Coordinates of N, CA and C in Angstrom, one line a residue:
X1 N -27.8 1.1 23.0 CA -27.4 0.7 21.7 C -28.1 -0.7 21.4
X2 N -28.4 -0.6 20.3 CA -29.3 -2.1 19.6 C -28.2 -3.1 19.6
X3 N -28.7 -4.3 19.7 CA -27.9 -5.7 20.0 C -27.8 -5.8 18.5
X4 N -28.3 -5.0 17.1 CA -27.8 -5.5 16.1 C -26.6 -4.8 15.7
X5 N -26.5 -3.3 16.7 CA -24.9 -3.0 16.4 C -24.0 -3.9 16.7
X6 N -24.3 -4.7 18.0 CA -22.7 -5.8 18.2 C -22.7 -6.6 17.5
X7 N -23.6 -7.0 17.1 CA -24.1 -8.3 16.5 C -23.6 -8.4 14.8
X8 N -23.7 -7.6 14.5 CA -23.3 -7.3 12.7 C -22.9 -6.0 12.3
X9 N -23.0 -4.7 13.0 CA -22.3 -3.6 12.9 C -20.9 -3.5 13.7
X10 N -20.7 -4.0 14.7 CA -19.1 -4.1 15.5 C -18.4 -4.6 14.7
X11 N -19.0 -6.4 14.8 CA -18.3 -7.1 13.8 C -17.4 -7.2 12.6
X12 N -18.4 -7.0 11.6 CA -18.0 -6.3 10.3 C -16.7 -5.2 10.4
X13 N -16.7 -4.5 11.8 CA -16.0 -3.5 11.7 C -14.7 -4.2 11.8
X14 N -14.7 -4.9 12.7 CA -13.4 -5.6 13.1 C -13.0 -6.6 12.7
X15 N -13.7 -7.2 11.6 CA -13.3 -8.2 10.9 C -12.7 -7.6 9.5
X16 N -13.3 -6.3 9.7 CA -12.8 -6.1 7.8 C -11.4 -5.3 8.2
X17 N -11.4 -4.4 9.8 CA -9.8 -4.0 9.6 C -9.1 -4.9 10.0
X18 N -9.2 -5.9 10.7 CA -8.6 -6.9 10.6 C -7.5 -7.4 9.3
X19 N -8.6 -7.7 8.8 CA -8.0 -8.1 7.4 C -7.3 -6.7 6.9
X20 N -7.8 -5.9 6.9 CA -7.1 -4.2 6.2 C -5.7 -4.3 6.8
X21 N -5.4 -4.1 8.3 CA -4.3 -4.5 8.6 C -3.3 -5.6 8.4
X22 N -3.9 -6.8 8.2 CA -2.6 -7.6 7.3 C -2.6 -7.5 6.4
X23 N -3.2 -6.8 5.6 CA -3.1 -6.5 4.1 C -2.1 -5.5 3.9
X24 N -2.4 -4.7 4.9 CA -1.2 -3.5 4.6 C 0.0 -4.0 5.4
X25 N 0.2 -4.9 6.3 CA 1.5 -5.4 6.8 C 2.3 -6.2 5.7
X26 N 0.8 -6.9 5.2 CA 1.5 -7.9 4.0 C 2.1 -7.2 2.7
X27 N 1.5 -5.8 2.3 CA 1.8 -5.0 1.9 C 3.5 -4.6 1.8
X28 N 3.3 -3.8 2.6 CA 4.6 -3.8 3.6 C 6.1 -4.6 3.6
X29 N 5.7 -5.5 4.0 CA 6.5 -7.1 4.3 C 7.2 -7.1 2.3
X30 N 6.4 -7.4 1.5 CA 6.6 -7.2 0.0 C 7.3 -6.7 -0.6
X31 N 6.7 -5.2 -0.5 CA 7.4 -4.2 -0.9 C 8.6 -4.2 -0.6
X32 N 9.6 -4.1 0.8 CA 10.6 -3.6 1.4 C 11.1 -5.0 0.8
X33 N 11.0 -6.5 0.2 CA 11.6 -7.3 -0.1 C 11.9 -6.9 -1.6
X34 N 10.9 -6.4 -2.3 CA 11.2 -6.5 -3.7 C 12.3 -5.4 -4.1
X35 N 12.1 -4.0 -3.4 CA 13.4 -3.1 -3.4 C 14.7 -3.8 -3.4
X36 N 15.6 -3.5 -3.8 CA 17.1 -4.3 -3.3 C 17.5 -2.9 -2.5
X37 N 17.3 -2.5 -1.8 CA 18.1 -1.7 -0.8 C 16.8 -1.8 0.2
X38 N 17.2 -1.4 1.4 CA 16.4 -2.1 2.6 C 16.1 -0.4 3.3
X39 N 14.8 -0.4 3.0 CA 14.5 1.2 3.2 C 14.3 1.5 5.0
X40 N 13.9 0.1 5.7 CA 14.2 0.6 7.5 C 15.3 0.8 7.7
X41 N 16.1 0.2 7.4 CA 17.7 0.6 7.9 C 18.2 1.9 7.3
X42 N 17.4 2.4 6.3 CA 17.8 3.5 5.6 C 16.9 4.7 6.3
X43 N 15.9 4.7 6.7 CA 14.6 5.4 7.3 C 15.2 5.6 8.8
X44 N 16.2 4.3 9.1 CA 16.7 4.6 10.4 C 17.7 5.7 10.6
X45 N 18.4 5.4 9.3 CA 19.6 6.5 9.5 C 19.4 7.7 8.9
X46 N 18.1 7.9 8.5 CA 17.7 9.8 8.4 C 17.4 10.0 7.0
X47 N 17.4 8.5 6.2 CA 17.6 8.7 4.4 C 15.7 9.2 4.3
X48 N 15.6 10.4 3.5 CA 14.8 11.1 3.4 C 14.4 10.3 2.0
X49 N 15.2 10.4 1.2 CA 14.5 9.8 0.5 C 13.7 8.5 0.6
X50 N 14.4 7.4 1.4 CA 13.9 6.2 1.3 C 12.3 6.2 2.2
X51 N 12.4 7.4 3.2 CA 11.4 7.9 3.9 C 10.1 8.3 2.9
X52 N 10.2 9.0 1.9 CA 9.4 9.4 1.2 C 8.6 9.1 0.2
X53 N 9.5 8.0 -0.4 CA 9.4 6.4 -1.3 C 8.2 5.6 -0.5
X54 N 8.9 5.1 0.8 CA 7.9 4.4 1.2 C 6.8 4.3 1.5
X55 N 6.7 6.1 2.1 CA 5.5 6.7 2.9 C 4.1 6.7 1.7
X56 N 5.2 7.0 0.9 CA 4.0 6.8 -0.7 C 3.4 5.8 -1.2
X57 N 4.4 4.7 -1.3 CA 3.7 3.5 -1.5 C 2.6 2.8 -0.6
X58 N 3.1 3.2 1.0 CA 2.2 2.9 1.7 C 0.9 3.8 1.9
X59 N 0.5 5.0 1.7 CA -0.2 6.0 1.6 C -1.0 5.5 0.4
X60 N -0.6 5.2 -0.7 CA -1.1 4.7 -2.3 C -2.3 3.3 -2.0
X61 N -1.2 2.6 -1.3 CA -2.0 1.2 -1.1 C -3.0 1.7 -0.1
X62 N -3.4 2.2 0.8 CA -4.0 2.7 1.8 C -5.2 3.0 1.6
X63 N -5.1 4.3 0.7 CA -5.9 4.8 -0.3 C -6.6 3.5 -1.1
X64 N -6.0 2.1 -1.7 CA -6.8 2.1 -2.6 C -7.8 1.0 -1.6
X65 N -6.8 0.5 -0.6 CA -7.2 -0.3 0.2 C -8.6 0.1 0.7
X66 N -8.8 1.5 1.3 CA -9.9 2.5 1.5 C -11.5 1.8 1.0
X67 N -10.8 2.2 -0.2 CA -11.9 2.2 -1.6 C -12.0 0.3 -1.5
X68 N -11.5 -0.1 -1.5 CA -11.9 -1.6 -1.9 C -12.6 -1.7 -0.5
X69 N -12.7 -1.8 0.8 CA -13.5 -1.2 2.0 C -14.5 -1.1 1.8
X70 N -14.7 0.3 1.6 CA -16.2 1.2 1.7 C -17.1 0.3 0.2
X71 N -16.5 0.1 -1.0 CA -17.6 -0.6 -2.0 C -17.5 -2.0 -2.2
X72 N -17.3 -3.0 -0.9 CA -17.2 -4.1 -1.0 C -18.4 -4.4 -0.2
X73 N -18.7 -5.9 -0.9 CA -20.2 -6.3 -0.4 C -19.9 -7.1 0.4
X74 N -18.5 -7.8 0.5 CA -18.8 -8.9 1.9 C -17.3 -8.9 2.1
X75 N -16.5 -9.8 3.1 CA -15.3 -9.4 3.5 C -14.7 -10.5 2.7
X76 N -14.9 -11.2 2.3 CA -14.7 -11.9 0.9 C -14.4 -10.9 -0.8
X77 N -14.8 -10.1 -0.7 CA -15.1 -8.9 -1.4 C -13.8 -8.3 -1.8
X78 N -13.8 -7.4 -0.1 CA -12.7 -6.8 0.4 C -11.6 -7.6 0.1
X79 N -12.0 -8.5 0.4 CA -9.9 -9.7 0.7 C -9.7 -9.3 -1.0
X80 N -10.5 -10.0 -2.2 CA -10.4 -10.0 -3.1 C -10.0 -8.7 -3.7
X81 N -10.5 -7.2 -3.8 CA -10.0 -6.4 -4.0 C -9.0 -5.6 -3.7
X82 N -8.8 -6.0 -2.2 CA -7.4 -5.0 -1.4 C -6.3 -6.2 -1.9
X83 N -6.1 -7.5 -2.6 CA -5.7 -8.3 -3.1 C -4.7 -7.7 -4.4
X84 N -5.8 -7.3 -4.9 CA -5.8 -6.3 -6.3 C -4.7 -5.3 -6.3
X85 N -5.5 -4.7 -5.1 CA -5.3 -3.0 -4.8 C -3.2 -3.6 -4.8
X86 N -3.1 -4.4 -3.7 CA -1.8 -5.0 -3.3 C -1.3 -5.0 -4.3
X87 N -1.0 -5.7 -5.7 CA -0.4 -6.5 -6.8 C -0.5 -5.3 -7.9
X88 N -1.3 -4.4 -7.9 CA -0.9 -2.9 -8.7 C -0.1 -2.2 -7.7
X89 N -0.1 -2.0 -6.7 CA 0.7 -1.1 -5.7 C 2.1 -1.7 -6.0
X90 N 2.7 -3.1 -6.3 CA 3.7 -3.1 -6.5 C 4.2 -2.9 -7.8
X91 N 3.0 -3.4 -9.0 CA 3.7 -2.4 -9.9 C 4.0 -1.5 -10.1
X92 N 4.0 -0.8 -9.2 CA 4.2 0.8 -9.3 C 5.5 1.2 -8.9
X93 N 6.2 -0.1 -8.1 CA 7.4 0.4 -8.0 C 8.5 -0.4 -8.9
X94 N 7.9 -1.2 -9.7 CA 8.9 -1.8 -10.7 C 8.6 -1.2 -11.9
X95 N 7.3 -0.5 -12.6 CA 7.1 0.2 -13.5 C 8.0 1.5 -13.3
X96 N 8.5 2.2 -12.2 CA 9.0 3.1 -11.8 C 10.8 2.7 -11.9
X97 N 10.7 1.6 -12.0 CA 12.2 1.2 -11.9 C 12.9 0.6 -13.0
X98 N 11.7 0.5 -14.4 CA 11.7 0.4 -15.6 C 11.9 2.2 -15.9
X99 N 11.0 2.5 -15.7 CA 11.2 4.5 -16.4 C 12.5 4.7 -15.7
X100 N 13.1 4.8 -14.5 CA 14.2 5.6 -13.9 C 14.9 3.9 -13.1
X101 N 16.2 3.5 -14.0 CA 16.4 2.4 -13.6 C 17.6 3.2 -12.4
X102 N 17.7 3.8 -12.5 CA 18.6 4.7 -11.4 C 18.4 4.5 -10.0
X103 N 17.1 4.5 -10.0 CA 16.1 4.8 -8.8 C 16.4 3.6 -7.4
X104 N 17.5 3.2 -8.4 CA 17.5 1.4 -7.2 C 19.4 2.5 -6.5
X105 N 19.9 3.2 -6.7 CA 21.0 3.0 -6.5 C 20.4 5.1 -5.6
X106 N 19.4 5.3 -6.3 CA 19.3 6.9 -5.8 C 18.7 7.0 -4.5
X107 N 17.7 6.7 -4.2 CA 17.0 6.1 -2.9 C 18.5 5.6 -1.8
X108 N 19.2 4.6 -2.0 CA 20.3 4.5 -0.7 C 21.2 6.0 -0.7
X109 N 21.0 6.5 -1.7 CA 21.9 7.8 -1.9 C 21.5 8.8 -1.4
X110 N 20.1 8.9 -0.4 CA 19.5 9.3 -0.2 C 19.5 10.7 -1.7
X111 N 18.9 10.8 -2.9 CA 18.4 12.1 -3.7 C 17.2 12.1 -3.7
X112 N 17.0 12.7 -3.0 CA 15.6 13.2 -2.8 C 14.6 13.1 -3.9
X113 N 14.3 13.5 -5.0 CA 14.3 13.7 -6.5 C 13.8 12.1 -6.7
X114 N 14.4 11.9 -6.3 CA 14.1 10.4 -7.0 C 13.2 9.9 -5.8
X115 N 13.4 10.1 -4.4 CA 12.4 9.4 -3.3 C 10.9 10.2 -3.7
X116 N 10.9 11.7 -4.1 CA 9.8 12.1 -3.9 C 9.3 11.8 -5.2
X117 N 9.8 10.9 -6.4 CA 9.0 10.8 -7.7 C 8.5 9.4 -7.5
X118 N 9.1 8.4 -6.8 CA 8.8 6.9 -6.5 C 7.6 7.3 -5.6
X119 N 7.5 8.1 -4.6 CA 6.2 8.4 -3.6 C 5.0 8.8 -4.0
X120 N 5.5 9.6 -5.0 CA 4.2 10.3 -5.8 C 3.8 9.1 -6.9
X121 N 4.7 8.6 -7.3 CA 4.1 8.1 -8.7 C 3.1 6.5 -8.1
X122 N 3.8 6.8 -6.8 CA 2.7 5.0 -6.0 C 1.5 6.1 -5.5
X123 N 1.7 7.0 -4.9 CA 0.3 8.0 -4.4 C -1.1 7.8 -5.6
X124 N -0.1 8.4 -6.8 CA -1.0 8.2 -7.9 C -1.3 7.3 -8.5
X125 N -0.6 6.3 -8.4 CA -1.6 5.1 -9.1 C -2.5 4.6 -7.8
X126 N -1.7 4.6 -6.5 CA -3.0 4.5 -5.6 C -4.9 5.0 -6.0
X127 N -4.3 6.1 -6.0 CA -5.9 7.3 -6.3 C -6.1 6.9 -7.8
X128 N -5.6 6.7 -8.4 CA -6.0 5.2 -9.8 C -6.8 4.3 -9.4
X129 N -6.3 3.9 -8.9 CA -6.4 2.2 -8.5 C -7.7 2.2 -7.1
X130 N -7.9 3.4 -6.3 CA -9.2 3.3 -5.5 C -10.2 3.7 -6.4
X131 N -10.3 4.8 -7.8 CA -11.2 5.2 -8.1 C -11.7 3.9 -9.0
X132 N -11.0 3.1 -9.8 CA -11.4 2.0 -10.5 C -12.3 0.9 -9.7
X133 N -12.1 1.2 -8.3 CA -12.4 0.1 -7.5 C -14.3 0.6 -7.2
X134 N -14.5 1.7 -7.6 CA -15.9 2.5 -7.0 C -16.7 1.5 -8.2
X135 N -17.7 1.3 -8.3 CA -19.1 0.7 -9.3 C -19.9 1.0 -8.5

């Protein structure tokens, strides 16, 4: 192997998931604060919905996270966009909580119905939100 794969092909790799990883922890960390019901403790005790909610929002941000990745020119780039990607991903669950204000009391209820429309509706603005990111 060429000394310019360690040298600026390794690198790059592990600096940019670096950052991808606390972006999605910071993600993460966010998210479960701005809900008012506490979806690990819910996820612990078998709540399907709250499982399904979250798996989405995190799968969404992932997704757009992806995309801000692969078309970023420097990891300066990346921070700025997966930034982005971050701060739409949570509108997705307060715009969601504006349409179905229920959704705060349905999720601890575990209704399904409502976990699988909060997951999909962050999936999809995810796949929104990576395709805007392509130029």
């Amino acid at each position: 192997m060429s000394s310019h794969f360690f040298n600026s092909g390794l690198s790059a790799f592990f600096s940019h998931f670096l950052i991808a990883v606390l972006l999605l922890a910071l993600f993460i960390a966010i998210y479960v604060r701005i809900t008012p019901y506490k979806e690990i403790t819910l996820i612990r005790a078998g709540n399907v919905a709250a499982a399904i909610s979250l798996s989405g929002s995190v799968l969404g941000f992932a997704i757009a996270l992806a995309s801000a990745i692969a078309n970023s020119i420097s990891l300066f780039d990346m921070l700025t966009w997966g930034s982005i990607a971050l701060v739409v991903q949570l509108l997705a669950f307060l715009l969601t909580r504006i349409m179905l204000p229920d959704i705060v009391s349905d999720i601890p209820q575990n209704k399904t119905a409502s976990g699988i429309f909060l997951g999909a509706a962050s999936f999809a603005l995810g796949l929104l939100n990576a395709a805007c990111m392509t130029y």
